[in-house]
Structure formats: C-alpha cells, structure tokens
mmCIF file of C-alpha atoms in Angstrom:
data_model
loop_
_atom_site.group_PDB
_atom_site.id
_atom_site.type_symbol
_atom_site.label_atom_id
_atom_site.label_comp_id
_atom_site.label_asym_id
_atom_site.label_seq_id
_atom_site.Cartn_x
_atom_site.Cartn_y
_atom_site.Cartn_z
ATOM 1 C CA GLU A 1 3.616 6.726 0.718
ATOM 2 C CA ILE A 2 1.059 9.182 2.076
ATOM 3 C CA LEU A 3 -2.257 7.496 2.707
ATOM 4 C CA SER A 4 -5.550 9.083 1.828
ATOM 5 C CA LEU A 5 -9.017 8.001 2.817
ATOM 6 C CA GLN A 6 -9.765 6.991 -0.772
ATOM 7 C CA ASN A 7 -6.742 4.838 -1.590
ATOM 8 C CA SER A 8 -5.242 3.522 1.658
ATOM 9 C CA LYS A 9 -6.020 -0.143 0.907
ATOM 10 C CA HIS A 10 -4.359 0.144 -2.512
ATOM 11 C CA ASP A 11 -1.345 1.946 -1.064
ATOM 12 C CA ILE A 12 -0.852 -0.441 1.821
ATOM 13 C CA LYS A 13 -1.184 -3.719 -0.069
ATOM 14 C CA ILE A 14 -0.419 -3.264 -3.743
ATOM 15 C CA LYS A 15 2.255 -0.571 -3.609
ATOM 16 C CA PHE A 16 3.904 -2.263 -0.637
ATOM 17 C CA GLU A 17 4.335 -5.427 -2.709
ATOM 18 C CA LEU A 18 5.448 -3.525 -5.818
ATOM 19 C CA TYR A 19 8.110 -1.566 -3.960
ATOM 20 C CA GLN A 20 9.303 -4.700 -2.195
ATOM 21 C CA GLU A 21 9.647 -6.555 -5.518
ATOM 22 C CA ALA A 22 11.452 -3.560 -7.031
ATOM 23 C CA GLY A 23 13.991 -3.600 -4.205
ATOM 24 C CA VAL A 24 13.189 -0.203 -2.685
ATOM 25 C CA LYS A 25 15.393 -0.275 0.413
ATOM 26 C CA GLU A 26 13.224 1.813 2.747
ATOM 27 C CA TYR A 27 9.479 2.348 2.603
ATOM 28 C CA TRP A 28 7.514 4.788 4.747
ATOM 29 C CA ILE A 29 3.753 4.642 5.086
ATOM 30 C CA VAL A 30 2.463 7.971 6.372
ATOM 31 C CA SER A 31 -0.995 8.199 7.881
ATOM 32 C CA PRO A 32 -1.750 11.925 8.114
ATOM 33 C CA TYR A 33 -5.083 11.383 9.885
ATOM 34 C CA GLU A 34 -3.567 9.279 12.657
ATOM 35 C CA LYS A 35 -0.291 11.241 12.569
ATOM 36 C CA VAL A 36 1.852 8.115 12.502
ATOM 37 C CA ILE A 37 4.503 6.690 10.177
ATOM 38 C CA ASP A 38 5.357 3.014 9.739
ATOM 39 C CA ILE A 39 8.885 2.453 8.472
ATOM 40 C CA PHE A 40 9.914 -0.719 6.689
ATOM 41 C CA VAL A 41 13.433 -1.697 5.634
ATOM 42 C CA LEU A 42 14.204 -4.322 3.013
ATOM 43 C CA GLN A 43 16.020 -7.332 4.478
ATOM 44 C CA ASN A 44 16.552 -10.508 2.459
ATOM 45 C CA ASN A 45 14.160 -9.164 -0.200
ATOM 46 C CA LYS A 46 11.305 -8.753 2.313
ATOM 47 C CA TYR A 47 10.133 -5.686 4.181
ATOM 48 C CA VAL A 48 10.603 -5.723 7.934
ATOM 49 C CA LEU A 49 8.796 -3.184 10.103
ATOM 50 C CA VAL A 50 11.498 -1.173 11.850
ATOM 51 C CA ASN A 51 9.250 0.966 13.972
ATOM 52 C CA LYS A 52 6.044 2.976 14.180
ATOM 53 C CA TYR A 53 6.571 6.657 14.930
ATOM 54 C CA ALA A 54 4.103 9.220 16.277
ATOM 55 C CA GLU A 55 3.753 12.930 15.586
ATOM 56 C CA ASP A 56 6.231 14.097 18.236
ATOM 57 C CA ASP A 57 9.061 11.664 17.378
ATOM 58 C CA LYS A 58 12.312 12.208 15.536
ATOM 59 C CA VAL A 59 12.804 9.562 12.867
ATOM 60 C CA PRO A 60 16.164 8.267 11.647
ATOM 61 C CA VAL A 61 16.397 7.614 7.919
ATOM 62 C CA HIS A 62 17.987 4.189 7.653
ATOM 63 C CA THR A 63 19.192 4.557 4.075
ATOM 64 C CA LEU A 64 20.766 7.967 4.807
ATOM 65 C CA PRO A 65 22.740 7.608 8.052
ATOM 66 C CA GLY A 66 22.864 10.794 10.076
ATOM 67 C CA LEU A 67 19.616 12.177 8.654
ATOM 68 C CA GLU A 68 16.764 12.529 11.115
ATOM 69 C CA ILE A 69 13.305 13.941 10.442
ATOM 70 C CA ASP A 70 11.363 15.774 13.126
ATOM 71 C CA LEU A 71 7.744 14.703 12.767
ATOM 72 C CA THR A 72 6.447 17.764 14.557
ATOM 73 C CA GLU A 73 7.394 19.621 11.377
ATOM 74 C CA VAL A 74 5.881 16.967 9.092
ATOM 75 C CA PHE A 75 2.486 16.946 10.800
ATOM 76 C CA ASP A 76 2.337 20.714 11.380
ATOM 77 C CA TYR A 77 -0.332 21.603 8.828
#
C-alpha cells in the first residue's frame, strides 16, 4: 500500500484490517514522503510487524524466499 497525504489514515487502518481479514500473507505500507516501508506478515490470522526499512535498505520478501528488493531503486524518483 503506497500512502498519500490524502488517504493515509484510510490506508493504514481500514485497508490493514481488510487485508488481514482476507488472509493476505504479507502487507507492505510504503511511505514515499518518509522513504520508509513497514512490513507485516500474517501469523495466526493477525499481522505482525516484521521490520521497518529505510530508503537505503535491501528488503527480503517473506512470501517469495530469495527475492530481495533494493529500496534505493524504489525511492529513486
């Protein structure tokens, strides 16, 4: 989920709960203005924050082992 200034409250609360109820295994909340990503993984039907990553980190994708995303490329705009 990429947050915007207009809808961040909606994205963080409502969509978080909807995706959790739907069983989405991994949920990323991307804050382009702060250049950070919060990653949640579904455990026992509840999201658990795995980690918070900053713009110069490499992020492992938990649902796709072996895949890693370089955030310097994500936030290079």
